[in-house]
PDB file of C-alpha atoms in Angstrom:
ATOM      1  CA  MET A   1     -21.184  21.860  32.442  1.00  0.00           C
ATOM      2  CA  ASP A   2     -18.595  19.215  31.460  1.00  0.00           C
ATOM      3  CA  ASP A   3     -21.392  16.690  30.886  1.00  0.00           C
ATOM      4  CA  ILE A   4     -23.227  19.097  28.592  1.00  0.00           C
ATOM      5  CA  VAL A   5     -20.101  19.740  26.544  1.00  0.00           C
ATOM      6  CA  GLN A   6     -19.368  15.998  26.409  1.00  0.00           C
ATOM      7  CA  ALA A   7     -22.904  15.222  25.256  1.00  0.00           C
ATOM      8  CA  SER A   8     -22.724  17.874  22.544  1.00  0.00           C
ATOM      9  CA  ILE A   9     -19.677  16.294  20.877  1.00  0.00           C
ATOM     10  CA  ASP A  10     -20.558  12.609  21.338  1.00  0.00           C
ATOM     11  CA  ASP A  11     -22.046  12.227  17.848  1.00  0.00           C
ATOM     12  CA  THR A  12     -19.087  13.922  16.204  1.00  0.00           C
ATOM     13  CA  ARG A  13     -16.634  11.846  18.242  1.00  0.00           C
ATOM     14  CA  PHE A  14     -18.385   8.608  17.244  1.00  0.00           C
ATOM     15  CA  THR A  15     -18.308   9.609  13.568  1.00  0.00           C
ATOM     16  CA  MET A  16     -14.612  10.419  13.869  1.00  0.00           C
ATOM     17  CA  LEU A  17     -13.845   7.075  15.519  1.00  0.00           C
ATOM     18  CA  ALA A  18     -15.829   5.183  12.877  1.00  0.00           C
ATOM     19  CA  LEU A  19     -14.049   6.977  10.035  1.00  0.00           C
ATOM     20  CA  SER A  20     -10.676   6.363  11.700  1.00  0.00           C
ATOM     21  CA  ALA A  21     -11.440   2.653  12.050  1.00  0.00           C
ATOM     22  CA  PHE A  22     -12.423   2.441   8.388  1.00  0.00           C
ATOM     23  CA  ALA A  23      -9.267   4.325   7.388  1.00  0.00           C
ATOM     24  CA  ILE A  24      -7.066   1.892   9.310  1.00  0.00           C
ATOM     25  CA  ALA A  25      -8.945  -1.073   7.854  1.00  0.00           C
ATOM     26  CA  SER A  26      -8.522   0.295   4.336  1.00  0.00           C
ATOM     27  CA  LEU A  27      -4.808   0.824   4.913  1.00  0.00           C
ATOM     28  CA  VAL A  28      -4.407  -2.769   6.098  1.00  0.00           C
ATOM     29  CA  LEU A  29      -6.448  -4.047   3.137  1.00  0.00           C
ATOM     30  CA  ALA A  30      -4.321  -2.003   0.734  1.00  0.00           C
ATOM     31  CA  GLY A  31      -1.150  -3.511   2.209  1.00  0.00           C
ATOM     32  CA  VAL A  32      -2.495  -7.056   2.093  1.00  0.00           C
ATOM     33  CA  GLY A  33      -3.816  -6.568  -1.438  1.00  0.00           C
ATOM     34  CA  LEU A  34      -0.545  -5.172  -2.683  1.00  0.00           C
ATOM     35  CA  TYR A  35       1.380  -7.972  -0.995  1.00  0.00           C
ATOM     36  CA  GLY A  36      -0.909 -10.584  -2.562  1.00  0.00           C
ATOM     37  CA  THR A  37      -0.662  -9.033  -5.998  1.00  0.00           C
ATOM     38  CA  LEU A  38       3.120  -8.787  -5.888  1.00  0.00           C
ATOM     39  CA  ALA A  39       3.527 -12.271  -4.441  1.00  0.00           C
ATOM     40  CA  TYR A  40       1.400 -13.649  -7.271  1.00  0.00           C
ATOM     41  CA  LEU A  41       3.228 -11.655  -9.946  1.00  0.00           C
ATOM     42  CA  THR A  42       6.655 -12.693  -8.666  1.00  0.00           C
ATOM     43  CA  SER A  43       5.641 -16.353  -8.432  1.00  0.00           C
ATOM     44  CA  GLN A  44       4.436 -16.228 -12.047  1.00  0.00           C
ATOM     45  CA  ARG A  45       7.832 -14.867 -13.111  1.00  0.00           C
ATOM     46  CA  THR A  46       9.937 -17.486 -11.305  1.00  0.00           C
ATOM     47  CA  GLN A  47      11.428 -18.815 -14.545  1.00  0.00           C
ATOM     48  CA  GLU A  48      12.239 -15.308 -15.771  1.00  0.00           C
ATOM     49  CA  PHE A  49      14.075 -14.523 -12.546  1.00  0.00           C
ATOM     50  CA  GLY A  50      15.875 -17.865 -12.756  1.00  0.00           C
ATOM     51  CA  VAL A  51      17.050 -17.116 -16.302  1.00  0.00           C
ATOM     52  CA  ARG A  52      18.171 -13.634 -15.294  1.00  0.00           C
ATOM     53  CA  LEU A  53      20.125 -15.008 -12.336  1.00  0.00           C
ATOM     54  CA  ALA A  54      21.620 -17.817 -14.448  1.00  0.00           C
ATOM     55  CA  LEU A  55      22.794 -15.276 -17.012  1.00  0.00           C
ATOM     56  CA  GLY A  56      24.569 -13.249 -14.341  1.00  0.00           C
ATOM     57  CA  ALA A  57      22.026 -10.779 -13.006  1.00  0.00           C
ATOM     58  CA  SER A  58      22.686  -9.711  -9.457  1.00  0.00           C
ATOM     59  CA  THR A  59      20.190 -10.113  -6.659  1.00  0.00           C
ATOM     60  CA  ALA A  60      20.132  -6.323  -6.383  1.00  0.00           C
ATOM     61  CA  SER A  61      18.900  -6.031  -9.970  1.00  0.00           C
ATOM     62  CA  ILE A  62      16.108  -8.525  -9.265  1.00  0.00           C
ATOM     63  CA  LEU A  63      15.183  -6.572  -6.141  1.00  0.00           C
ATOM     64  CA  ARG A  64      15.134  -3.340  -8.160  1.00  0.00           C
ATOM     65  CA  LEU A  65      12.916  -4.953 -10.778  1.00  0.00           C
ATOM     66  CA  VAL A  66      10.322  -6.063  -8.225  1.00  0.00           C
ATOM     67  CA  VAL A  67      10.473  -2.788  -6.278  1.00  0.00           C
ATOM     68  CA  ARG A  68      10.036  -0.831  -9.526  1.00  0.00           C
ATOM     69  CA  GLU A  69       6.885  -2.821 -10.199  1.00  0.00           C
ATOM     70  CA  CYS A  70       5.702  -1.995  -6.686  1.00  0.00           C
ATOM     71  CA  CYS A  71       6.367   1.698  -7.291  1.00  0.00           C
ATOM     72  CA  LEU A  72       4.336   1.566 -10.488  1.00  0.00           C
ATOM     73  CA  LEU A  73       1.375  -0.073  -8.751  1.00  0.00           C
ATOM     74  CA  THR A  74       1.658   2.261  -5.769  1.00  0.00           C
ATOM     75  CA  GLY A  75       1.854   5.352  -7.968  1.00  0.00           C
ATOM     76  CA  LEU A  76      -1.180   4.274  -9.958  1.00  0.00           C
ATOM     77  CA  GLY A  77      -3.099   3.522  -6.777  1.00  0.00           C
ATOM     78  CA  ALA A  78      -2.074   6.834  -5.210  1.00  0.00           C
ATOM     79  CA  ALA A  79      -3.219   8.753  -8.280  1.00  0.00           C
ATOM     80  CA  LEU A  80      -6.588   6.995  -8.311  1.00  0.00           C
ATOM     81  CA  GLY A  81      -6.912   7.409  -4.557  1.00  0.00           C
ATOM     82  CA  LEU A  82      -6.164  11.128  -4.720  1.00  0.00           C
ATOM     83  CA  ALA A  83      -8.747  11.545  -7.468  1.00  0.00           C
ATOM     84  CA  GLY A  84     -11.304   9.735  -5.307  1.00  0.00           C
ATOM     85  CA  ALA A  85     -10.354  11.786  -2.259  1.00  0.00           C
ATOM     86  CA  ILE A  86     -10.772  15.033  -4.159  1.00  0.00           C
ATOM     87  CA  ALA A  87     -14.183  13.879  -5.373  1.00  0.00           C
ATOM     88  CA  ALA A  88     -15.262  12.842  -1.863  1.00  0.00           C
ATOM     89  CA  ALA A  89     -13.800  15.897  -0.113  1.00  0.00           C
ATOM     90  CA  ARG A  90     -16.806  18.065  -0.784  1.00  0.00           C
ATOM     91  CA  VAL A  91     -19.148  15.449   0.690  1.00  0.00           C
ATOM     92  CA  LEU A  92     -17.098  15.167   3.887  1.00  0.00           C
ATOM     93  CA  GLN A  93     -16.583  18.914   4.283  1.00  0.00           C
ATOM     94  CA  GLY A  94     -19.143  19.124   7.103  1.00  0.00           C
ATOM     95  CA  LEU A  95     -17.152  16.650   9.218  1.00  0.00           C
ATOM     96  CA  LEU A  96     -13.856  18.530   9.034  1.00  0.00           C
ATOM     97  CA  TYR A  97     -12.824  20.973  11.726  1.00  0.00           C
ATOM     98  CA  GLY A  98      -9.788  23.170  11.390  1.00  0.00           C
ATOM     99  CA  VAL A  99      -8.667  21.894   7.980  1.00  0.00           C
ATOM    100  CA  THR A 100      -9.808  22.531   4.455  1.00  0.00           C
ATOM    101  CA  PRO A 101     -11.241  19.605   2.468  1.00  0.00           C
ATOM    102  CA  LEU A 102      -8.224  19.580   0.166  1.00  0.00           C
ATOM    103  CA  ASP A 103      -5.492  20.176   2.737  1.00  0.00           C
ATOM    104  CA  GLY A 104      -2.184  19.586   0.972  1.00  0.00           C
ATOM    105  CA  LEU A 105      -0.301  18.449   4.069  1.00  0.00           C
ATOM    106  CA  THR A 106      -2.955  15.854   4.896  1.00  0.00           C
ATOM    107  CA  MET A 107      -3.061  14.547   1.332  1.00  0.00           C
ATOM    108  CA  ALA A 108       0.744  14.328   1.155  1.00  0.00           C
ATOM    109  CA  SER A 109       0.888  12.576   4.543  1.00  0.00           C
ATOM    110  CA  VAL A 110      -1.633   9.962   3.475  1.00  0.00           C
ATOM    111  CA  VAL A 111       0.200   9.314   0.200  1.00  0.00           C
ATOM    112  CA  ALA A 112       3.477   8.960   2.124  1.00  0.00           C
ATOM    113  CA  LEU A 113       1.845   6.552   4.599  1.00  0.00           C
ATOM    114  CA  VAL A 114       0.467   4.408   1.788  1.00  0.00           C
ATOM    115  CA  ALA A 115       3.906   4.411   0.132  1.00  0.00           C
ATOM    116  CA  VAL A 116       5.510   3.171   3.364  1.00  0.00           C
ATOM    117  CA  VAL A 117       2.893   0.408   3.644  1.00  0.00           C
ATOM    118  CA  ALA A 118       3.578  -0.526   0.012  1.00  0.00           C
ATOM    119  CA  PHE A 119       7.325  -0.815   0.590  1.00  0.00           C
ATOM    120  CA  VAL A 120       6.725  -2.971   3.649  1.00  0.00           C
ATOM    121  CA  ALA A 121       4.361  -5.165   1.600  1.00  0.00           C
ATOM    122  CA  VAL A 122       6.876  -5.605  -1.226  1.00  0.00           C
ATOM    123  CA  GLY A 123       9.662  -6.755   1.104  1.00  0.00           C
ATOM    124  CA  TRP A 124       8.923 -10.483   1.221  1.00  0.00           C
ATOM    125  CA  PRO A 125       8.064 -11.025  -2.479  1.00  0.00           C
ATOM    126  CA  ALA A 126      11.139  -9.050  -3.561  1.00  0.00           C
ATOM    127  CA  TRP A 127      13.411 -10.939  -1.179  1.00  0.00           C
ATOM    128  CA  ARG A 128      11.982 -14.279  -2.314  1.00  0.00           C
ATOM    129  CA  ALA A 129      12.398 -13.347  -5.990  1.00  0.00           C
ATOM    130  CA  ALA A 130      16.033 -12.367  -5.456  1.00  0.00           C
ATOM    131  CA  ARG A 131      16.827 -15.625  -3.616  1.00  0.00           C
ATOM    132  CA  ILE A 132      15.500 -18.013  -6.267  1.00  0.00           C
ATOM    133  CA  ASP A 133      17.866 -20.849  -7.111  1.00  0.00           C
ATOM    134  CA  PRO A 134      18.388 -20.605 -10.893  1.00  0.00           C
ATOM    135  CA  THR A 135      18.529 -24.361 -11.488  1.00  0.00           C
ATOM    136  CA  THR A 136      15.305 -24.981  -9.572  1.00  0.00           C
ATOM    137  CA  ALA A 137      13.594 -22.077 -11.325  1.00  0.00           C
ATOM    138  CA  LEU A 138      14.621 -23.315 -14.771  1.00  0.00           C
ATOM    139  CA  ARG A 139      13.281 -26.805 -14.042  1.00  0.00           C
ATOM    140  CA  ALA A 140       9.961 -25.509 -12.736  1.00  0.00           C
ATOM    141  CA  GLU A 141       7.018 -25.723 -15.067  1.00  0.00           C
TER     142      GLU A 141
END
């Protein structure tokens, strides 16, 4: 009897594993993409950060500036992602067991997870921007 039950849920289990793998891959890609975008944006603003630091800005204010930019990008991405998830929820309704397609707790958990990944991704570019030597930044072209 156990073999019959196992065979009856094999297709559903495979679909679940495939969707989970794609979800993890998309989360990693979102983190890498956000890191790359923020690293590029902070490197383009090296002279601005150098001027700010030379004029007396604290490293905390530079960190806040970069983290604020991360929050803006993350918020925009979360809004677009939620809109896409709501649109796709009806298509995936047949694969869900025990939850509604628009489960608020699940949606909030995913947004919180993406926010955590975003704050981890912003760490290195923000730290690097706050540690720029003003004289080197002002000489850079």
